[in-house]
Amino acid sequence: MSETESTNSHATENLPWWQWIPLTLQIIIALVLAVILGISLGAGNPNPSNAIFITNLAIPAELILKALRALATPLILVAVLHTFMTTNIPSKAGRQLAVILLTNTSVAIIVGLLVANVLRPGTWGSLVVPVPIEITVQSFDPWRLFKDAVPQAILQPLVDNNVIQLIVIAISFGLVLRGLKSEQIDQGKKEYQSTENVIATLFDAIIRILNWVIALVPLAVFGIVAQIIAERGFVPFQSLAAFIVAVLLALFLQACYYLLRIKIGSWVNPRQFLVGGADAFLTAFSTSSSTVTMPITFEILQTKIGLRESSASLGALVGSNFNHDGTALYEAMSALYISQVIGQNLSLGQQLVVVLTSIFASVGAAGIPNAGLVTMTLVFTSVGLPTDYIALLVTVDWFLDRCRTAINVMGDMTVSALLDGKKPRSVDEA
Ligand code: ASP
């Protein structure tokens, strides 16, 4: 047994017993227990003597949301720096990649917003206000967005949770560090390695802390669902069910868009793409992680679909770090959904802000489970929506995360197919 294997098995042996149960199963158990507790506390007709207990059931969800908000900005910063320092992007193909990524992500967000505007899932049934809050949805001012793109101080975006400023800082430092690295490599120097190691270690550290928070999600789901059922019965869940249907429909439309783009812009047959890609889609669905799926995506793009190695690596290994169309679609829909729930419909201008921030938030989202939930806090903040409502979305995120991860991976594969162009790989290239 290798050293890492023995360390890993040691770490697994030391896990508390409940960690042996897969997270999804823990959440399902939490949901069942919450329904039982909610019913026994009155299911919409609570006994006033239990009022304080019922209110306090929301505490775990509130704490988890605070932790997610706090982790969002460092996660994005370090993830973008890490990608810039460790990946190799040829300049011409890089520009083509950037255009494809931007178009696909914009289409995803527009599809999401269209579906949410047409179906209006937030108006199906009534949801509760999780905690008493002042709602001030910010108005849209494009000049303010532009003026605010540069922060007052380098660390300001980390404190204000401003995703646009954060991406400006992350990309500036990313570009500079990348340039310094290649200069040093040309001169035979190795100083860049220590910075690269620090960034890689910080990235791992943030992900580990995030995993601690995610491990507590079943507790949050238990508390918040029990509280809602106790106070309001089952009516609020109609609205969440409508939201699930709307997101699934939007993801399906996005998948159709990919197939159409492949048919028009690449030599790959969409049917062959779907059949050949099945392993990657299923792995993405079962792991909720596009990063974990990455090696499989890379492999099948070449072996089962027949793309050139350069296109497969640019789309599936490089592009995938920035490309999370399913996540962008989901974040934009969530913002619109919650605005409908609280009756503060977002104007067209505010929806444009949502489009912009969702693009940035999805660029910075890591390809790990629930990352979309973390960066979503920044999209909400950008239009002044109360992030407390994300607690409600936590209850359905375990399922929707799987679905949007499959679309994220399909998006990476589409990018590779488009980069491969209209001419199939010749026998000499194979
Ligand atoms: N789980 C997604 C992924 O790995 C990210 C997200 O949470 O949206 O791509």
Coordinates of C-alpha atoms and ligand atoms in Angstrom, one line a residue:
M1 CA 0.0 0.0 0.0
S2 CA 1.4 3.4 -0.9
E3 CA 1.9 6.1 1.7
T4 CA -1.1 8.2 0.5
E5 CA -3.3 5.1 0.4
S6 CA -2.4 4.2 3.9
T7 CA -2.9 7.8 5.1
N8 CA -6.3 7.9 3.4
S9 CA -7.5 4.6 4.8
H10 CA -6.3 5.8 8.2
A11 CA -8.2 9.1 7.7
T12 CA -11.4 7.1 6.7
E13 CA -11.0 4.8 9.8
N14 CA -11.0 7.9 12.0
L15 CA -14.2 9.3 10.6
P16 CA -17.2 9.5 13.0
W17 CA -19.8 6.8 12.3
W18 CA -22.3 9.1 10.5
Q19 CA -19.7 10.1 8.0
W20 CA -19.8 6.6 6.6
I21 CA -23.3 7.3 5.3
P22 CA -23.2 9.1 1.9
L23 CA -24.2 12.8 2.2
T24 CA -27.2 12.3 0.0
L25 CA -28.5 9.6 2.2
Q26 CA -27.8 11.7 5.3
I27 CA -29.9 14.5 3.8
I28 CA -32.7 12.2 2.9
I29 CA -32.7 10.9 6.5
A30 CA -32.6 14.5 7.8
L31 CA -35.6 15.3 5.6
V32 CA -37.6 12.3 6.9
L33 CA -36.8 13.2 10.5
A34 CA -37.7 16.9 9.9
V35 CA -41.1 15.9 8.5
I36 CA -41.8 13.8 11.6
L37 CA -40.6 16.6 14.0
G38 CA -42.5 19.3 12.0
I39 CA -45.7 17.3 12.1
S40 CA -45.3 16.6 15.8
L41 CA -44.8 20.3 16.4
G42 CA -48.1 21.2 14.8
A43 CA -47.6 21.2 11.0
G44 CA -48.8 24.7 10.5
N45 CA -50.6 25.0 13.8
P46 CA -47.8 25.2 16.3
N47 CA -48.3 25.3 20.0
P48 CA -47.2 28.9 21.2
S49 CA -45.2 27.3 24.0
N50 CA -42.8 25.8 21.4
A51 CA -42.3 29.1 19.6
I52 CA -38.8 29.7 20.7
F53 CA -37.7 26.1 20.1
I54 CA -39.2 26.3 16.6
T55 CA -37.5 29.6 15.8
N56 CA -34.1 28.2 17.0
L57 CA -34.4 25.3 14.7
A58 CA -33.1 27.6 11.9
I59 CA -29.8 28.3 13.7
P60 CA -27.7 25.6 12.0
A61 CA -28.9 26.9 8.6
E62 CA -28.1 30.5 9.5
L63 CA -24.6 29.5 10.7
I64 CA -23.9 27.5 7.6
L65 CA -25.0 30.4 5.3
K66 CA -22.6 32.7 7.2
A67 CA -19.8 30.2 6.7
L68 CA -20.6 29.9 3.0
R69 CA -20.7 33.6 2.5
A70 CA -17.3 33.9 4.3
L71 CA -15.7 31.2 2.2
A72 CA -17.1 32.4 -1.2
T73 CA -14.6 35.2 -1.9
P74 CA -11.4 33.5 -0.9
L75 CA -12.5 30.4 -2.8
I76 CA -13.0 32.3 -6.0
L77 CA -9.8 34.3 -5.6
V78 CA -7.6 31.3 -5.0
A79 CA -9.3 29.1 -7.6
V80 CA -8.8 31.7 -10.3
L81 CA -5.1 32.3 -9.3
H82 CA -4.5 28.5 -9.2
T83 CA -5.9 28.0 -12.7
F84 CA -3.9 30.9 -14.1
M85 CA -0.7 29.6 -12.6
T86 CA -1.0 26.0 -13.4
T87 CA -2.6 25.8 -16.8
N88 CA -1.2 26.2 -20.2
I89 CA -3.3 28.1 -22.8
P90 CA -2.0 28.7 -26.3
S91 CA -2.9 32.3 -27.3
K92 CA -5.0 31.8 -30.5
A93 CA -6.9 28.8 -29.2
G94 CA -7.2 30.7 -25.9
R95 CA -9.1 33.5 -27.6
Q96 CA -11.4 31.1 -29.4
L97 CA -11.9 29.3 -26.1
A98 CA -12.8 32.5 -24.3
V99 CA -15.4 33.4 -27.0
I100 CA -17.1 30.0 -26.8
L101 CA -17.1 30.0 -23.0
L102 CA -18.7 33.4 -22.8
T103 CA -21.4 32.7 -25.4
N104 CA -22.3 29.3 -23.9
T105 CA -22.5 30.8 -20.3
S106 CA -24.5 33.8 -21.5
V107 CA -27.0 31.5 -23.3
A108 CA -27.3 29.4 -20.1
I109 CA -28.1 32.4 -18.0
I110 CA -30.6 33.7 -20.5
V111 CA -32.3 30.3 -20.8
G112 CA -32.5 30.2 -17.0
L113 CA -34.0 33.7 -16.7
L114 CA -36.4 33.1 -19.5
V115 CA -37.8 29.9 -17.9
A116 CA -38.0 31.6 -14.5
N117 CA -39.8 34.6 -16.0
V118 CA -42.3 32.5 -17.9
L119 CA -43.0 29.8 -15.3
R120 CA -42.6 32.2 -12.3
P121 CA -42.0 29.3 -9.9
G122 CA -41.7 31.7 -6.9
T123 CA -45.4 32.5 -7.2
W124 CA -46.6 28.9 -6.9
G125 CA -47.6 28.5 -3.3
S126 CA -46.2 30.8 -0.6
L127 CA -42.9 30.5 1.2
V128 CA -42.0 31.8 4.6
V129 CA -39.5 34.5 5.5
P130 CA -36.7 32.5 7.2
V131 CA -35.8 35.4 9.6
P132 CA -37.2 38.9 9.9
I133 CA -35.2 41.0 7.5
E134 CA -35.2 44.3 5.8
I135 CA -35.5 43.8 2.1
T136 CA -33.9 46.5 -0.1
V137 CA -33.5 45.3 -3.6
Q138 CA -30.9 47.6 -5.2
S139 CA -31.8 49.5 -8.4
F140 CA -29.8 49.0 -11.6
D141 CA -27.2 51.6 -12.5
P142 CA -24.8 50.4 -15.2
W143 CA -22.4 53.4 -14.5
R144 CA -22.2 52.5 -10.9
L145 CA -21.3 48.9 -11.9
F146 CA -18.5 50.2 -14.1
K147 CA -17.3 52.7 -11.6
D148 CA -17.3 50.1 -8.8
A149 CA -15.3 47.5 -10.9
V150 CA -12.1 48.7 -9.3
P151 CA -12.0 48.3 -5.5
Q152 CA -10.8 51.0 -3.1
A153 CA -8.3 48.5 -1.6
I154 CA -7.1 45.1 -2.7
L155 CA -8.8 43.2 0.2
Q156 CA -12.0 45.2 0.0
P157 CA -13.9 42.7 -2.3
L158 CA -13.1 40.0 0.2
V159 CA -14.9 42.0 2.9
D160 CA -17.7 43.4 0.7
N161 CA -18.4 40.1 -1.1
N162 CA -18.3 42.0 -4.4
V163 CA -17.8 39.4 -7.1
I164 CA -17.0 41.8 -10.0
Q165 CA -14.2 43.5 -8.1
L166 CA -13.0 40.2 -6.9
I167 CA -12.6 38.8 -10.4
V168 CA -10.9 42.0 -11.5
I169 CA -8.3 41.5 -8.7
A170 CA -8.0 37.7 -9.3
I171 CA -7.5 38.0 -13.1
S172 CA -5.0 40.9 -12.7
F173 CA -2.9 39.0 -10.2
G174 CA -3.4 35.8 -12.2
L175 CA -2.1 37.4 -15.4
V176 CA 0.9 38.9 -13.6
L177 CA 1.8 35.8 -11.8
R178 CA 1.5 33.8 -15.0
G179 CA 3.8 36.3 -16.8
L180 CA 6.4 36.3 -14.0
K181 CA 6.4 32.5 -14.1
S182 CA 7.1 32.2 -17.8
E183 CA 9.8 34.9 -17.5
Q184 CA 11.4 33.0 -14.7
I185 CA 11.2 29.7 -16.6
D186 CA 12.9 31.3 -19.6
Q187 CA 15.7 32.5 -17.3
G188 CA 16.0 29.1 -15.7
K189 CA 14.8 30.4 -12.3
K190 CA 12.4 28.6 -10.0
E191 CA 11.3 31.2 -7.5
Y192 CA 7.7 31.1 -8.8
Q193 CA 7.4 27.6 -7.4
S194 CA 7.0 28.7 -3.8
T195 CA 4.1 31.1 -4.7
E196 CA 2.5 28.3 -6.8
N197 CA 2.8 25.9 -3.8
V198 CA 1.3 28.5 -1.4
I199 CA -1.6 29.0 -3.7
A200 CA -2.2 25.3 -4.2
T201 CA -2.0 24.7 -0.4
L202 CA -4.4 27.6 0.3
F203 CA -6.8 26.2 -2.3
D204 CA -6.7 22.7 -0.6
A205 CA -7.2 24.3 2.8
I206 CA -10.3 26.3 1.7
I207 CA -11.8 23.2 0.1
R208 CA -11.2 21.3 3.3
I209 CA -13.0 23.9 5.4
L210 CA -15.8 24.0 2.9
N211 CA -16.1 20.2 3.3
W212 CA -16.5 20.7 7.1
V213 CA -19.3 23.1 6.4
I214 CA -20.9 20.8 3.8
A215 CA -20.8 17.9 6.3
L216 CA -23.2 20.0 8.5
V217 CA -25.7 20.5 5.7
P218 CA -27.9 17.6 6.8
L219 CA -28.3 19.3 10.2
A220 CA -29.2 22.6 8.5
V221 CA -31.7 20.8 6.2
F222 CA -33.3 19.0 9.3
G223 CA -33.6 22.3 11.2
I224 CA -35.0 24.5 8.5
V225 CA -37.4 21.9 7.1
A226 CA -38.7 21.0 10.5
Q227 CA -39.2 24.8 11.3
I228 CA -41.1 25.4 8.0
I229 CA -43.4 22.5 8.5
A230 CA -44.0 23.3 12.1
E231 CA -44.9 26.9 11.3
R232 CA -46.5 26.7 7.9
G233 CA -47.3 23.0 7.1
F234 CA -46.5 21.7 3.6
V235 CA -47.8 24.6 1.5
P236 CA -44.4 26.3 1.1
F237 CA -42.9 23.2 -0.6
Q238 CA -45.2 23.5 -3.6
S239 CA -43.1 26.5 -4.5
L240 CA -39.8 24.6 -4.1
A241 CA -41.2 21.8 -6.2
A242 CA -42.1 24.3 -8.9
F243 CA -38.5 25.6 -8.7
I244 CA -37.1 22.1 -9.2
V245 CA -39.3 21.6 -12.3
A246 CA -38.3 25.0 -13.7
V247 CA -34.5 24.3 -13.2
L248 CA -34.8 20.9 -14.8
L249 CA -36.6 22.3 -17.8
A250 CA -34.0 25.1 -18.2
L251 CA -31.1 22.5 -17.9
F252 CA -32.8 20.4 -20.5
L253 CA -33.1 23.4 -22.9
Q254 CA -29.4 24.1 -22.3
A255 CA -28.6 20.5 -23.3
C256 CA -30.6 20.9 -26.5
Y257 CA -28.7 24.1 -27.2
Y258 CA -25.4 22.3 -26.9
L259 CA -26.5 19.6 -29.3
L260 CA -27.6 22.2 -31.8
R261 CA -24.3 24.0 -31.5
I262 CA -22.4 20.8 -32.0
K263 CA -24.5 19.9 -35.1
I264 CA -23.8 23.4 -36.6
G265 CA -20.2 24.0 -35.4
S266 CA -18.4 20.7 -35.3
W267 CA -18.0 17.5 -37.2
V268 CA -19.3 15.4 -34.3
N269 CA -22.7 13.8 -34.6
P270 CA -24.9 14.9 -31.7
R271 CA -26.1 11.3 -31.2
Q272 CA -22.6 10.0 -31.0
F273 CA -21.8 12.8 -28.6
L274 CA -24.7 11.8 -26.3
V275 CA -23.9 8.0 -26.4
G276 CA -20.1 8.5 -26.2
G277 CA -20.5 11.0 -23.3
A278 CA -22.8 8.9 -21.2
D279 CA -20.1 7.7 -18.8
A280 CA -19.0 11.3 -18.1
F281 CA -22.6 12.5 -17.6
L282 CA -23.3 9.7 -15.2
T283 CA -20.1 10.2 -13.2
A284 CA -20.9 13.9 -13.0
F285 CA -24.4 13.1 -11.7
S286 CA -23.2 10.6 -9.2
T287 CA -20.3 12.6 -7.8
S288 CA -21.7 16.2 -8.1
S289 CA -18.2 17.2 -9.1
S290 CA -17.0 18.2 -12.6
T291 CA -13.4 18.2 -11.3
V292 CA -13.6 14.6 -10.2
T293 CA -15.2 13.8 -13.5
M294 CA -12.5 15.6 -15.5
P295 CA -10.2 12.6 -16.2
I296 CA -13.1 10.6 -17.5
T297 CA -14.3 13.5 -19.7
F298 CA -10.8 14.0 -21.1
E299 CA -10.5 10.3 -21.9
I300 CA -13.9 9.7 -23.5
L301 CA -13.6 12.8 -25.7
Q302 CA -10.7 11.1 -27.4
T303 CA -11.6 7.5 -27.2
K304 CA -15.4 7.4 -27.6
I305 CA -16.0 10.6 -29.5
G306 CA -12.7 10.8 -31.4
L307 CA -11.6 14.4 -30.8
R308 CA -8.0 15.5 -31.1
E309 CA -6.0 15.5 -27.9
S310 CA -5.4 19.3 -28.1
S311 CA -9.2 20.1 -28.3
A312 CA -10.0 17.6 -25.5
S313 CA -7.4 19.0 -23.2
L314 CA -8.3 22.7 -23.9
G315 CA -12.0 22.1 -23.4
A316 CA -12.1 19.5 -20.6
L317 CA -8.9 20.3 -18.7
V318 CA -8.4 24.1 -19.1
G319 CA -11.9 25.4 -20.0
S320 CA -13.6 23.4 -17.3
N321 CA -11.9 25.5 -14.6
F322 CA -13.9 28.5 -15.8
N323 CA -16.8 26.8 -17.5
H324 CA -19.8 26.1 -15.3
D325 CA -22.9 26.9 -17.4
G326 CA -25.2 24.7 -15.3
T327 CA -24.1 26.6 -12.2
A328 CA -24.5 30.0 -13.9
L329 CA -28.0 29.1 -15.0
Y330 CA -28.9 27.8 -11.5
E331 CA -27.6 30.9 -9.7
A332 CA -29.5 33.3 -12.0
M333 CA -32.7 31.3 -11.6
S334 CA -32.3 31.1 -7.9
A335 CA -32.0 34.9 -7.6
L336 CA -35.1 35.4 -9.8
Y337 CA -37.0 32.7 -7.9
I338 CA -36.3 34.2 -4.5
S339 CA -37.2 37.7 -5.8
Q340 CA -40.6 36.3 -6.9
V341 CA -41.0 34.5 -3.6
I342 CA -40.6 37.8 -1.7
G343 CA -42.7 39.7 -4.2
Q344 CA -39.7 42.0 -5.2
N345 CA -39.7 41.3 -8.9
L346 CA -36.3 42.2 -10.4
S347 CA -36.5 44.8 -13.2
L348 CA -34.8 44.1 -16.6
G349 CA -31.8 46.2 -15.4
Q350 CA -31.4 44.2 -12.2
Q351 CA -31.7 41.0 -14.2
L352 CA -28.8 42.2 -16.3
V353 CA -26.8 42.6 -13.1
V354 CA -27.7 39.1 -12.3
V355 CA -26.5 37.9 -15.7
L356 CA -23.2 39.7 -15.2
T357 CA -22.6 38.5 -11.6
S358 CA -23.7 35.0 -12.4
I359 CA -21.1 34.9 -15.2
F360 CA -18.4 36.0 -12.8
A361 CA -19.6 33.8 -10.0
S362 CA -19.7 30.7 -12.2
V363 CA -16.2 31.5 -13.5
G364 CA -15.0 31.5 -9.9
A365 CA -17.0 28.5 -8.8
A366 CA -14.9 25.4 -8.2
G367 CA -15.9 22.1 -9.8
I368 CA -16.8 20.5 -6.4
P369 CA -20.1 19.6 -4.8
N370 CA -22.2 22.6 -3.7
A371 CA -19.7 25.2 -4.9
G372 CA -22.6 26.9 -6.7
L373 CA -24.4 27.4 -3.4
V374 CA -21.3 29.2 -2.1
T375 CA -20.9 31.6 -4.9
M376 CA -24.6 32.2 -5.2
T377 CA -24.4 34.4 -2.1
L378 CA -22.4 36.9 -4.2
V379 CA -25.1 37.0 -6.9
F380 CA -27.7 37.7 -4.3
T381 CA -25.6 40.4 -2.7
S382 CA -25.1 42.2 -6.0
V383 CA -28.9 43.0 -6.3
G384 CA -29.5 43.3 -2.6
L385 CA -31.5 40.1 -2.3
P386 CA -31.5 38.6 1.2
T387 CA -29.1 35.7 1.3
D388 CA -31.1 34.1 4.2
Y389 CA -33.4 32.6 1.6
I390 CA -30.5 30.4 0.3
A391 CA -31.2 28.3 3.4
L392 CA -34.4 27.1 1.7
L393 CA -32.5 26.2 -1.5
V394 CA -30.1 24.1 0.6
T395 CA -32.9 21.7 1.0
V396 CA -33.0 20.9 -2.7
D397 CA -29.4 21.6 -3.6
W398 CA -28.2 18.1 -3.1
F399 CA -30.3 17.0 -6.1
L400 CA -30.1 20.0 -8.3
D401 CA -26.3 20.1 -7.8
R402 CA -26.1 16.7 -9.5
C403 CA -28.2 17.8 -12.5
R404 CA -26.3 21.0 -13.0
T405 CA -22.9 19.2 -12.7
A406 CA -23.9 16.9 -15.5
I407 CA -24.7 20.0 -17.6
N408 CA -21.4 21.6 -16.6
V409 CA -19.5 18.5 -17.9
M410 CA -21.7 18.5 -21.1
G411 CA -20.7 22.2 -21.5
D412 CA -17.0 21.3 -21.3
M413 CA -17.4 18.5 -23.8
T414 CA -19.3 20.9 -26.2
V415 CA -16.5 23.4 -26.0
S416 CA -14.0 20.6 -26.9
A417 CA -16.2 19.5 -29.8
L418 CA -16.4 23.1 -31.1
L419 CA -12.7 23.6 -30.8
D420 CA -12.1 20.5 -32.8
G421 CA -13.8 22.2 -35.8
K422 CA -15.6 20.8 -38.8
K423 CA -13.0 18.3 -39.9
P424 CA -12.7 14.9 -38.1
R425 CA -9.3 13.8 -36.9
S426 CA -7.4 12.1 -39.8
V427 CA -5.8 8.6 -39.4
D428 CA -2.3 10.3 -39.2
E429 CA -3.4 12.5 -36.3
A430 CA -4.8 9.6 -34.3
Ligands
ASP1 N1 -21.0 20.8 -8.3 C1 -20.7 21.7 -9.5 C2 -19.6 21.1 -10.3 O1 -18.8 20.4 -9.8 C3 -20.5 23.1 -9.1 C4 -21.8 23.6 -8.5 O2 -22.0 23.5 -7.3 O3 -22.6 24.2 -9.2 O4 -19.4 21.5 -11.4

